[in-house]
Coordinates of C-alpha atoms and ligand atoms in Angstrom, one line a residue:
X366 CA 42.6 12.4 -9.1
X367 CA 39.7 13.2 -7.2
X368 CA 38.7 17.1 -8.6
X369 CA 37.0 17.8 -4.9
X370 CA 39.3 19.8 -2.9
X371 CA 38.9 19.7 0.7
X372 CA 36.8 21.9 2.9
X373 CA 39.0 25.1 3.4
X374 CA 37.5 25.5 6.7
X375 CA 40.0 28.6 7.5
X376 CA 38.3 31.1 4.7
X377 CA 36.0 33.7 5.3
X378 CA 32.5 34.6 4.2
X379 CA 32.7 38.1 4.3
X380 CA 29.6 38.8 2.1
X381 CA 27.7 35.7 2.3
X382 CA 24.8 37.8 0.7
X383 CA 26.7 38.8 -2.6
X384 CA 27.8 35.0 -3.2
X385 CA 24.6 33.2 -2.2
X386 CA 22.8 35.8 -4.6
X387 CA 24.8 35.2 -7.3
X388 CA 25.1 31.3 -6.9
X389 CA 21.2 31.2 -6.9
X390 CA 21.4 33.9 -9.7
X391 CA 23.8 31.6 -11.7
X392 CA 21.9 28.7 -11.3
X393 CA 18.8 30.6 -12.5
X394 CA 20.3 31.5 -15.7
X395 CA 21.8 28.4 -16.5
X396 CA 18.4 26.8 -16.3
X397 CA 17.1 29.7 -18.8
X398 CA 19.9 28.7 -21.2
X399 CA 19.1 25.1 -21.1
X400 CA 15.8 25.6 -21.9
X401 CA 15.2 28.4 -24.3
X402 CA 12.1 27.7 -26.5
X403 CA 10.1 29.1 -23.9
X404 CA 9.3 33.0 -24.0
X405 CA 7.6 33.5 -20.3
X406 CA 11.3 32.3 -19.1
X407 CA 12.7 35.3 -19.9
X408 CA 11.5 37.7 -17.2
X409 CA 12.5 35.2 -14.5
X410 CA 16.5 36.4 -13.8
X411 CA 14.5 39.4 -12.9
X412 CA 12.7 38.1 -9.8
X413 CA 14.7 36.7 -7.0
X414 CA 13.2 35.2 -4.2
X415 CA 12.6 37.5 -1.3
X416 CA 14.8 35.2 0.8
X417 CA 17.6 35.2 -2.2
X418 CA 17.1 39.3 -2.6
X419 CA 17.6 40.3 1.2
X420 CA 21.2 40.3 2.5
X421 CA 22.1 37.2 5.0
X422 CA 24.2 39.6 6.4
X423 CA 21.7 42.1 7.7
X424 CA 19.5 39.8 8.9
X425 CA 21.7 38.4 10.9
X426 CA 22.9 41.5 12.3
X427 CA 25.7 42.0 9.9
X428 CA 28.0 39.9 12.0
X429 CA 30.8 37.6 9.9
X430 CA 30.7 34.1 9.9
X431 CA 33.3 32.6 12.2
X432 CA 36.2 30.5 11.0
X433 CA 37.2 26.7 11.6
X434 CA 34.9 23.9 11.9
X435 CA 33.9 24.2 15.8
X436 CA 33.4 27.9 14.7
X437 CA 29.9 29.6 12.2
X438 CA 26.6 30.9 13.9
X439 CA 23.5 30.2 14.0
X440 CA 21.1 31.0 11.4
X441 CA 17.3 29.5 11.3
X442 CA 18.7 27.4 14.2
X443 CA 21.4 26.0 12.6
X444 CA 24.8 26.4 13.3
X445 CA 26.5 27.6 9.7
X446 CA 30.3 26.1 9.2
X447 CA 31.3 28.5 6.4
X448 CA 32.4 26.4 3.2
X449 CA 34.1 26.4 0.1
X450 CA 35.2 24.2 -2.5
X451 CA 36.7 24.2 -5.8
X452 CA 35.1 21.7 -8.4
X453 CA 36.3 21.8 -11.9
X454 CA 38.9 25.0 -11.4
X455 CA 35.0 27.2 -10.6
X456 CA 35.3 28.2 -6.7
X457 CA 32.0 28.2 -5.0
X458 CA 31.0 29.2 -1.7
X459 CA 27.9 29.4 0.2
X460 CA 27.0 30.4 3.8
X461 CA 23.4 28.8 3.9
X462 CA 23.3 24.8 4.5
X463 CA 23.1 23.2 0.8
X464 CA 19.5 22.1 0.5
X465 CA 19.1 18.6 -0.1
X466 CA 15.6 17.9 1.0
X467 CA 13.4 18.2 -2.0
X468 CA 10.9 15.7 -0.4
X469 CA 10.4 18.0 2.1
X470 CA 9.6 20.9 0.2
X471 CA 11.1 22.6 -3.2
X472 CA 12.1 25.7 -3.4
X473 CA 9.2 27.8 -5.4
X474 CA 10.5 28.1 -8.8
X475 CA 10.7 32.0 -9.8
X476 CA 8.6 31.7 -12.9
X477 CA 5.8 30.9 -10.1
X478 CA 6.4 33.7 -8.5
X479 CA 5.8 35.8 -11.4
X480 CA 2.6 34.5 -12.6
X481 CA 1.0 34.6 -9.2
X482 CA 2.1 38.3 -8.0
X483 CA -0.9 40.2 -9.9
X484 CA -2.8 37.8 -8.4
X485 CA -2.0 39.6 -5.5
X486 CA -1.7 43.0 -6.3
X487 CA -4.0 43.7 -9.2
X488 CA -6.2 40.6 -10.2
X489 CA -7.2 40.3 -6.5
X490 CA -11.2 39.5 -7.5
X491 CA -13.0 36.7 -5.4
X492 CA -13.1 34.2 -8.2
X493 CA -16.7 33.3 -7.1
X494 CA -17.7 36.7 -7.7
X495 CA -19.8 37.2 -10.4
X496 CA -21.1 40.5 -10.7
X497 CA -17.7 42.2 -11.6
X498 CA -15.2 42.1 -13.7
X499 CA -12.3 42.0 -10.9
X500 CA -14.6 38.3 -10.2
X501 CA -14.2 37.1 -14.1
X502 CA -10.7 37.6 -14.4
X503 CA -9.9 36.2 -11.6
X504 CA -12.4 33.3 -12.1
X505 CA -10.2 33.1 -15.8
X506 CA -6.9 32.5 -13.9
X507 CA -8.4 30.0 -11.5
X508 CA -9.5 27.7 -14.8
X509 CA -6.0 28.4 -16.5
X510 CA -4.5 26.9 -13.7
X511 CA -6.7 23.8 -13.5
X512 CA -6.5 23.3 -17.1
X513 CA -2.6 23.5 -16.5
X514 CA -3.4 20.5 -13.4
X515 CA -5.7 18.5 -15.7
X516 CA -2.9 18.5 -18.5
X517 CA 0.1 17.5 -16.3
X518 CA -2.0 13.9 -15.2
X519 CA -4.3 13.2 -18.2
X520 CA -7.1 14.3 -16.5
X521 CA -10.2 16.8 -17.5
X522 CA -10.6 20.0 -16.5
X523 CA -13.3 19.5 -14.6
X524 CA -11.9 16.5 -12.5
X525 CA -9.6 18.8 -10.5
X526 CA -10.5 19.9 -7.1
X527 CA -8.5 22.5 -5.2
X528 CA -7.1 21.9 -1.8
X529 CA -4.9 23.1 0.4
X530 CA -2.4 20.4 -0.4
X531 CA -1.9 16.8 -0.3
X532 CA -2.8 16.3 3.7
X533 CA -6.2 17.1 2.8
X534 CA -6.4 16.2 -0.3
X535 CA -5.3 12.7 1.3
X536 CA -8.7 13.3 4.1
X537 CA -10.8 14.2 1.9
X538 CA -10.5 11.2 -0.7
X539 CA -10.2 8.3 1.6
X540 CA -12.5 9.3 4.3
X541 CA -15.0 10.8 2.3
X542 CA -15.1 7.7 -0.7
X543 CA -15.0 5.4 2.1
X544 CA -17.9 7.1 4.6
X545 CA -20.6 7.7 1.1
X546 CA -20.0 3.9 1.0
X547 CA -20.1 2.8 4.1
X548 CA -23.8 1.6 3.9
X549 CA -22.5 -2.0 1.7
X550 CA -18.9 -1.4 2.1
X551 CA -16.5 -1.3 4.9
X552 CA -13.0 -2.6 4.2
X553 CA -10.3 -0.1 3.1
X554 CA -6.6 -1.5 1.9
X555 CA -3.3 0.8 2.1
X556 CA 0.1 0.1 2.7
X557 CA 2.4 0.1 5.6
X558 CA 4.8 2.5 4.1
X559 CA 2.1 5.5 3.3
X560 CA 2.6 9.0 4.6
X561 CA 1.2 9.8 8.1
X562 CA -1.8 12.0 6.6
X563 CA -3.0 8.2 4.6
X564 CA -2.0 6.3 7.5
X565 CA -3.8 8.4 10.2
X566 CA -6.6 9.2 8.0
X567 CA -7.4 5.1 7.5
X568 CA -6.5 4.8 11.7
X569 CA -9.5 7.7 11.9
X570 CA -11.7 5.2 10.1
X571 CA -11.1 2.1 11.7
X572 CA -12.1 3.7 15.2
X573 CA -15.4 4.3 13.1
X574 CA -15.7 0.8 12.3
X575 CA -14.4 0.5 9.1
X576 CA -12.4 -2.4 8.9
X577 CA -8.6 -1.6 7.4
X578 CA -5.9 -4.0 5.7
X579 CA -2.3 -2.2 5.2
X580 CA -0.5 -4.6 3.5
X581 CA 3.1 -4.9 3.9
X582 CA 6.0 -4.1 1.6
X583 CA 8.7 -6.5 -0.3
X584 CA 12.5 -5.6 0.7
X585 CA 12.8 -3.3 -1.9
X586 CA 9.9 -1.1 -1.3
X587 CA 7.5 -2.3 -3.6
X588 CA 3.9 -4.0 -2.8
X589 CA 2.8 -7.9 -3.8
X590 CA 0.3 -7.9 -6.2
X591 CA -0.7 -11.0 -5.0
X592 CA -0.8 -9.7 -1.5
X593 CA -3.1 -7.1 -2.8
X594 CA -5.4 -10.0 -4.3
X595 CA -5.4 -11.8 -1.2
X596 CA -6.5 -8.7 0.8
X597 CA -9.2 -7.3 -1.4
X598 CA -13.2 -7.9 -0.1
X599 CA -16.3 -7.3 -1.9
X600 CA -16.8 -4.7 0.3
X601 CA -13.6 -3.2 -0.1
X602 CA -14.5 0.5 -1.2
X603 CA -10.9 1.8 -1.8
X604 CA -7.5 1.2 -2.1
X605 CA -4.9 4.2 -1.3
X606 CA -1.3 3.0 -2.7
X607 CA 0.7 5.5 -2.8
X608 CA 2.9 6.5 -6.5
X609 CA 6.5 7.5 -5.0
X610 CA 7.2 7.1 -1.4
X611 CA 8.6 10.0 0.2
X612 CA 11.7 8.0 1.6
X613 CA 13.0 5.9 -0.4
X614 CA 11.7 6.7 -3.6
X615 CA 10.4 3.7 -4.5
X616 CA 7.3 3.7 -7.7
X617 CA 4.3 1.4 -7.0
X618 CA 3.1 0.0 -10.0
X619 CA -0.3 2.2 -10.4
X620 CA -1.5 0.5 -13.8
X621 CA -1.0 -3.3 -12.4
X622 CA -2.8 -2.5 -9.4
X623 CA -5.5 -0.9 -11.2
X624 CA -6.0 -3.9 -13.1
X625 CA -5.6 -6.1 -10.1
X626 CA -9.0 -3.9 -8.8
X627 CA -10.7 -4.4 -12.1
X628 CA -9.8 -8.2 -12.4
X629 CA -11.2 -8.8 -8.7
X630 CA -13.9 -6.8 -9.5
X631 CA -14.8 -9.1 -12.8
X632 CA -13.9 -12.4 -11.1
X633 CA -16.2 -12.1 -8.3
X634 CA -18.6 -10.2 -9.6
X635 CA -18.8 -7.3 -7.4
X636 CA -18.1 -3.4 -7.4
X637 CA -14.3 -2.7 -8.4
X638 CA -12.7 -0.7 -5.3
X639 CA -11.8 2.8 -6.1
X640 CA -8.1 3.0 -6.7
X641 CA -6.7 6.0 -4.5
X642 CA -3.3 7.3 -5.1
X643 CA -1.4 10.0 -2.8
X644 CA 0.8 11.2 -6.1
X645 CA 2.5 14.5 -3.6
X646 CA 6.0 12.6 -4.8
X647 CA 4.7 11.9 -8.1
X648 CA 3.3 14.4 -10.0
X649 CA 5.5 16.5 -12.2
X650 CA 8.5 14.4 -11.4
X651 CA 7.4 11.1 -12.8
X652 CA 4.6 10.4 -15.7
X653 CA 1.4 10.2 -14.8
X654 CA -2.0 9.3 -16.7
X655 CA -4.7 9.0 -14.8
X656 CA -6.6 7.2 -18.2
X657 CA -4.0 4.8 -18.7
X658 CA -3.5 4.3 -15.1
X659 CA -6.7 3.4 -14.2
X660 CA -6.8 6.0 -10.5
X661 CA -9.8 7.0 -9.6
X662 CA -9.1 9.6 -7.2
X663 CA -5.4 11.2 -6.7
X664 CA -3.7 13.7 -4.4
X665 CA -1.4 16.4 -5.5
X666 CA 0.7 19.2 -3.9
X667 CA 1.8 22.6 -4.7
X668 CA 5.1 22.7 -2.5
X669 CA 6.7 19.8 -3.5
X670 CA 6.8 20.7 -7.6
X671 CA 8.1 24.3 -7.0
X672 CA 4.8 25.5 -6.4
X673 CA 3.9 27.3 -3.5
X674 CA 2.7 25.6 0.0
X675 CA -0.6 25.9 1.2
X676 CA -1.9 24.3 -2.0
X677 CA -2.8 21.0 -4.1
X678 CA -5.3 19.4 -5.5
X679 CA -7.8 16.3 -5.8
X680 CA -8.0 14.7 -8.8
X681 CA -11.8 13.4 -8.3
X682 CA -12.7 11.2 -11.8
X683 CA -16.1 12.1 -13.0
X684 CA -16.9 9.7 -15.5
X685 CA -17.7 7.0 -14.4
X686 CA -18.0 9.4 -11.5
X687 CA -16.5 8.7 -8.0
X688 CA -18.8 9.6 -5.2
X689 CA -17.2 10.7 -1.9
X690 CA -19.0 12.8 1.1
X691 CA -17.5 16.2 1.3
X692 CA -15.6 16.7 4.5
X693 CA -15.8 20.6 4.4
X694 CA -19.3 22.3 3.5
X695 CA -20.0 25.6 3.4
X696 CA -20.2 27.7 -0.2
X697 CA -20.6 25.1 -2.3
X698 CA -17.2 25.4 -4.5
X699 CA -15.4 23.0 -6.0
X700 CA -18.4 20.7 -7.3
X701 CA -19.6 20.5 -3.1
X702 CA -16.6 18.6 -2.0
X703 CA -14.6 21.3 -1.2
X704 CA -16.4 24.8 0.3
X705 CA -14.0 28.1 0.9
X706 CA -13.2 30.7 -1.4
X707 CA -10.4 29.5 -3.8
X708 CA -6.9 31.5 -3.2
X709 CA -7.0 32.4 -6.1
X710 CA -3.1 33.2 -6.3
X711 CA -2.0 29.6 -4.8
X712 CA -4.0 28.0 -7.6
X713 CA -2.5 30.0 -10.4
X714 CA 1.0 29.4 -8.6
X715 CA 0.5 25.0 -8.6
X716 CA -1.4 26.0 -12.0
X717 CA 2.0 27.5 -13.6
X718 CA 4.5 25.2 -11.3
X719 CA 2.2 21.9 -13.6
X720 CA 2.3 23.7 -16.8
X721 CA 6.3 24.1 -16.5
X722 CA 6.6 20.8 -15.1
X723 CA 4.7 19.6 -17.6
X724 CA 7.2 20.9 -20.2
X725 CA 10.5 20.0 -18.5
X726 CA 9.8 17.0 -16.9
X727 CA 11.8 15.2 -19.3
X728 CA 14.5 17.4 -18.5
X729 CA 14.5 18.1 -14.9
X730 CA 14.5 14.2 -14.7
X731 CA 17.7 13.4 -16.8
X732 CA 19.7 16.1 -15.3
X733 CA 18.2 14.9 -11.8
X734 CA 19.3 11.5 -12.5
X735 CA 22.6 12.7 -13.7
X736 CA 23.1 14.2 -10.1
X737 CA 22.2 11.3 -8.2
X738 CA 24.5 9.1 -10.3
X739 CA 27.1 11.4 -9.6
X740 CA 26.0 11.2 -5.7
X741 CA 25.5 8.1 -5.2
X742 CA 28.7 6.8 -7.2
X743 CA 31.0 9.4 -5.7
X744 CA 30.0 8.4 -1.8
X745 CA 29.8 4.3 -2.9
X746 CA 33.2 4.6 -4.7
X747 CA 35.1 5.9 -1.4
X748 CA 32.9 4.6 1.0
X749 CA 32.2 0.6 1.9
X750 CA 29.3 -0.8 3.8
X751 CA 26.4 1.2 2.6
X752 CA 23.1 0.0 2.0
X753 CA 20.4 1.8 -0.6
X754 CA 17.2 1.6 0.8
X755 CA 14.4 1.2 -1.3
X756 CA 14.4 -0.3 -4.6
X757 CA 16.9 1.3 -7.5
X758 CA 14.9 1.8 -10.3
X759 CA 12.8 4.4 -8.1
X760 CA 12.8 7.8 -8.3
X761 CA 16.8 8.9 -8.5
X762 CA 16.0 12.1 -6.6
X763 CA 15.0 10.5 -3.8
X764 CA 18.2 8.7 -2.4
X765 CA 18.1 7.3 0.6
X766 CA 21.4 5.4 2.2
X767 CA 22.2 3.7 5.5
X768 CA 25.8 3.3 6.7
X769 CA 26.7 0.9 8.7
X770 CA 28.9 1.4 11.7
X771 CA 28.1 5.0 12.0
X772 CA 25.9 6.0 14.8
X773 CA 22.9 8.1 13.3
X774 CA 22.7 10.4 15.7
X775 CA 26.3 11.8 15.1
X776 CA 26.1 11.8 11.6
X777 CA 23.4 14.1 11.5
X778 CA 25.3 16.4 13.7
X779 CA 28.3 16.0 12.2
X780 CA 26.2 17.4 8.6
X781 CA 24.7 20.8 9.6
X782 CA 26.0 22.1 6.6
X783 CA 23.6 20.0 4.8
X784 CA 19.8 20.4 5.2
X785 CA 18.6 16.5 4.5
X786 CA 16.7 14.1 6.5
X787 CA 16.9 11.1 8.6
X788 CA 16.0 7.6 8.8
X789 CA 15.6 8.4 12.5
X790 CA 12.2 10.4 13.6
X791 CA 12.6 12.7 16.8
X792 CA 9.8 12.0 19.4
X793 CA 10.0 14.2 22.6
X794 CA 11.4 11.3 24.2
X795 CA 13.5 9.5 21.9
X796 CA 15.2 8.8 18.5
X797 CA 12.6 6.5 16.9
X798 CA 13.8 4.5 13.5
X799 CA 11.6 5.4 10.2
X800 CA 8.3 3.0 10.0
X801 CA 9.2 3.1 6.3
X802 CA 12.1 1.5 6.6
X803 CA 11.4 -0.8 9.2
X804 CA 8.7 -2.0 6.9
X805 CA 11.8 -3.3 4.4
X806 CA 13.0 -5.3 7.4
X807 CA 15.7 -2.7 8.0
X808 CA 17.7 -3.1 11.5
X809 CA 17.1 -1.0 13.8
X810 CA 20.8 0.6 13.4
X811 CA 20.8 0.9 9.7
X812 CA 17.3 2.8 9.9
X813 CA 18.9 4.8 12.3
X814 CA 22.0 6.0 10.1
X815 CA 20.2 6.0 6.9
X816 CA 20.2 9.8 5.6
X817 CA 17.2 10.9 2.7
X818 CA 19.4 12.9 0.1
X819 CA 16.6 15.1 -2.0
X820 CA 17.7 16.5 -5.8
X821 CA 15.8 18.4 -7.5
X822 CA 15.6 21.1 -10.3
X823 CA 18.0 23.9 -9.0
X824 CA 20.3 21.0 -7.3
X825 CA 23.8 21.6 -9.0
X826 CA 27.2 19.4 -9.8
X827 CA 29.0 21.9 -7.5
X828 CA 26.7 21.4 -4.6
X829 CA 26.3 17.3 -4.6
X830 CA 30.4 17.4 -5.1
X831 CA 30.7 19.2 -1.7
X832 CA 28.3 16.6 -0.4
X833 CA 29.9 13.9 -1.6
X834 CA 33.2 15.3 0.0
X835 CA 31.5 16.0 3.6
X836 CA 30.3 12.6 3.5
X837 CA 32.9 10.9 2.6
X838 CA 35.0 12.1 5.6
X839 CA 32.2 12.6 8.1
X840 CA 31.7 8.9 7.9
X841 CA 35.6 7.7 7.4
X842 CA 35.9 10.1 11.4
X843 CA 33.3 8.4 12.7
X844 CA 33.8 5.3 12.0
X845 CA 37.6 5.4 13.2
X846 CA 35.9 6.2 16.6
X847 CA 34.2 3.5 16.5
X848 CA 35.0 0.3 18.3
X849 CA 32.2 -1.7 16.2
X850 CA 34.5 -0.5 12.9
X851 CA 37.8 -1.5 14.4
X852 CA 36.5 -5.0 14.8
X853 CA 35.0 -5.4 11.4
X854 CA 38.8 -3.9 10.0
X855 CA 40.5 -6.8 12.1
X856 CA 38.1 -9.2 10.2
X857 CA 35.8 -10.2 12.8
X858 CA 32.1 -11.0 12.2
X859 CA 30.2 -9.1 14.7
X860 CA 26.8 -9.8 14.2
X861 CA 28.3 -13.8 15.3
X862 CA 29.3 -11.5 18.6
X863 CA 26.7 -12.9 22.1
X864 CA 27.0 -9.3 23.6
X865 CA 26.7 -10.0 26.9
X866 CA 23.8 -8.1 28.7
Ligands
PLP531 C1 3.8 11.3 0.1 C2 3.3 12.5 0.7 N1 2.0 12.7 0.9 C3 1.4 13.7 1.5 C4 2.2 14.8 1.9 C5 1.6 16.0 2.5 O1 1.6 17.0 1.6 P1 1.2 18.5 2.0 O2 2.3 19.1 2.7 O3 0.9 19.2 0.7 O4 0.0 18.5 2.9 C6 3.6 14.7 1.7 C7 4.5 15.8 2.3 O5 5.5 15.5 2.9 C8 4.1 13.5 1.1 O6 5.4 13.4 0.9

């Protein structure tokens, strides 16, 4: 028998603060007892999240959450159906949408919080101060944090430029490796399926006459080598593939297009292009050696490791050293590519959020995996005519399905209680389908009702159950509304159909 219960949508949330607190609470301690060779973990049940801490209640005027599906309030702009489940004989309850959009951003993981408030309070020194001692010690946190950066990717200390995340990061490495070459070199290669930042940062060049290749993507997500081989020039100064895509998941194979540079390179007797990689999906979720991976340059991000936003980081390789024209002068920091005054308390934050991802990787991946196994098994196993977009031996906490038969638009609707994204992109005048996936050759309907589900480390059993519930019969309504579904039930072939105009 199926342990999910159905969605009691008569109960009350009287004190969604007490239960949301202790549900975070909960999940905070249980990570503290999976893991408990480390000492710094145990001050962390001590600090909850200013959002966790603060009542729901009060800041929403105290008012209760209404009953019944057509019933809840808004909150942040969403409308909040109260929930509750029973998995496994443990009730749970929650007033907040579950959070499944760890792409987007991860929650900042507590033990970050804790290392980065002196930074704030006491250690508050310029860390380019020298003449005082508030200066050194904050100039000693700042290296910490880049040794913790270095460690996480194989790279040296001194390789790591701080940024304020992966957007610029992603700037300042293509534009400025491919403008210090521009003299002899002119052709950049990406890929069709790069975040906007890559994609509009290689558009910026080619109104500046650089010349730009964005190679297209298999079914599954993945590049061609031999595509990659056919598109590279002599003059091609750098190639930005990026390690996990941020929809579907999907792993580029960094060390075989490394070698496909260097082989190019040998064969023809020319410069090897720089091998770029925006690594904001990658880095403390997958393993990555810059050494054995052969990137030159790399992009990271604070936000999406449980490291605070407003922060990343530019792996720039030194030896042999890659040259690049800084887009931001000014003070000199950061080796010249990268003037400002370094926040000092973002740094130590992504610093600590790579030195713990560094240490649980191994375990934040198998229990993520676990979880989107039990997702992805529990909506497929109940549900028919879903496609997985992207290919499956990606990264499992990036899940990304379409259904068929189900218009997109509705679904969405039909899930506030869930915070994931779409396969569908709101412009201000229309629903537009996901490049990404129209890049696989997706139809323009199953792009549309494709839905990103994102795992990560504080996702629990409890949480994808109730997901796998609301699916499950938000998709069986909506498809017994649709005239499309009846038709496939009676057996007949629709896409065979000449709808007339
Ligand atoms: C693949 C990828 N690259 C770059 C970015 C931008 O990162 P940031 O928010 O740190 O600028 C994101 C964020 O969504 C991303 O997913």
């Amino acid at each position: 028998m199926n342990p999910i219960r159905p969605l009691l949508r008569t109960s009350r949330l009287r004190s969604i603060s007490s239960t949301s607190t202790s549900h975070i609470a909960n999940r905070i301690a249980r990570r503290t007892l999976v893991t408990p060779t480390d000492p710094v973990r145990a001050s962390v049940s001590n600090v909850v999240p200013e959002h966790v801490r603060e009542d729901p209640g009060e800041l929403d005027g105290g008012h209760e959450v209404a009953n019944g599906a057509e019933g809840g309030k808004e909150m942040f702009g969403f409308k909040l159906n109260p929930v509750e489940t029973k998995t496994g004989g443990n009730a749970k309850s929650t007033g907040r949408p579950i959070y499944l959009d760890m792409q987007a951003t991860t929650p900042m993981d507590p033990r970050v919080l804790d290392k980065m408030l002196p930074l704030f309070t006491e250690q508050y020194g310029n860390p380019h101060s020298r003449t005082h001692a508030y200066g050194w010690e904050a100039e000693a946190a700042v290296d910490e944090a880049r040794q913790h950066v270095a460690n996480l990717v194989g790279a040296q200390e001194k390789d790591i430029v701080f940024t304020s995340g992966a957007t610029e990061s992603n700037n300042m490495l293509i534009k400025g490796i491919a403008k210090f070459h521009q003299g002899k070199r002119k052709h950049i290669i990406t890929t069709q399926t790069e975040h906007k930042c890559v994609l509009d940062s290689c558009r910026h060049l080619s109104t500046q006459g650089f010349d730009v290749t964005y190679l297209p993507v298999l079914p599954n997500g993945l590049i061609s080598l031999n595509d990659l081989k056919a598109a590279l020039r002599p003059d091609t100064s750098v190639v930005s593939i990026m390690a996990v895509n941020n929809e579907i998941g999907v792993i580029q194979p960094l060390k075989e297009i490394s070698e496909t540079l260097k082989a190019y390179a040998k064969e023809n007797k020319c410069q090897k292009a720089l091998f770029h990689t925006d690594a904001a999906q990658a880095v403390g979720k997958i393993e990555i050696d810059v050494e054995a991976m052969g990137i030159d340059a790399m992009s990271i991000s604070g936000h999406k490791i449980y490291g605070p936003k407003g922060v990343g980081a530019a792996y720039v390789r030194r030896r042999p050293r890659v040259r690049l024209e800084p887009l931001i002068h000014g003070g000199g920091q950061e080796r010249g590519l990268r003037s400002g005054t370094v926040p000092a308390p973002l740094v130590v934050g992504l610093g600590e959020a790579c030195r713990i991802a560094k240490n649980e990787m191994k375990l934040d991946h198998e229990r993520v995996k676990e979880l989107s196994d039990r997702l992805i098994n529990g909506i497929t196993s109940q549900v028919d005519h879903i496609v997985r977009n992207g290919d499956v031996s990606g990264y499992p906490g990036c899940v990304n399905l379409s259904f068929a038969y189900v218009e997109g638009e509705s679904l969405l609707m039909a899930l506030k209680d869930i915070a994931l994204s779409s396969g569908s992109a709101c412009t201000s005048a229309s629903l537009e389908p996901s490049y990404v996936l129209r890049a696989l050759g997706a139809a323009e309907d199953m792009a549309h009702s494709s839905l990103r589900f994102g795992i990560g480390r504080f996702t629990t059993e409890a949480e994808i159950d109730l997901v796998v519930a609301r699916i499950v019969s938000v998709v069986n309504r909506l498809r017994d509304m649709s005239p499309l579904w009846e038709m496939v039930q009676e057996g007949i072939d629709i896409s065979k159909i000449e709808w007339s105009q």
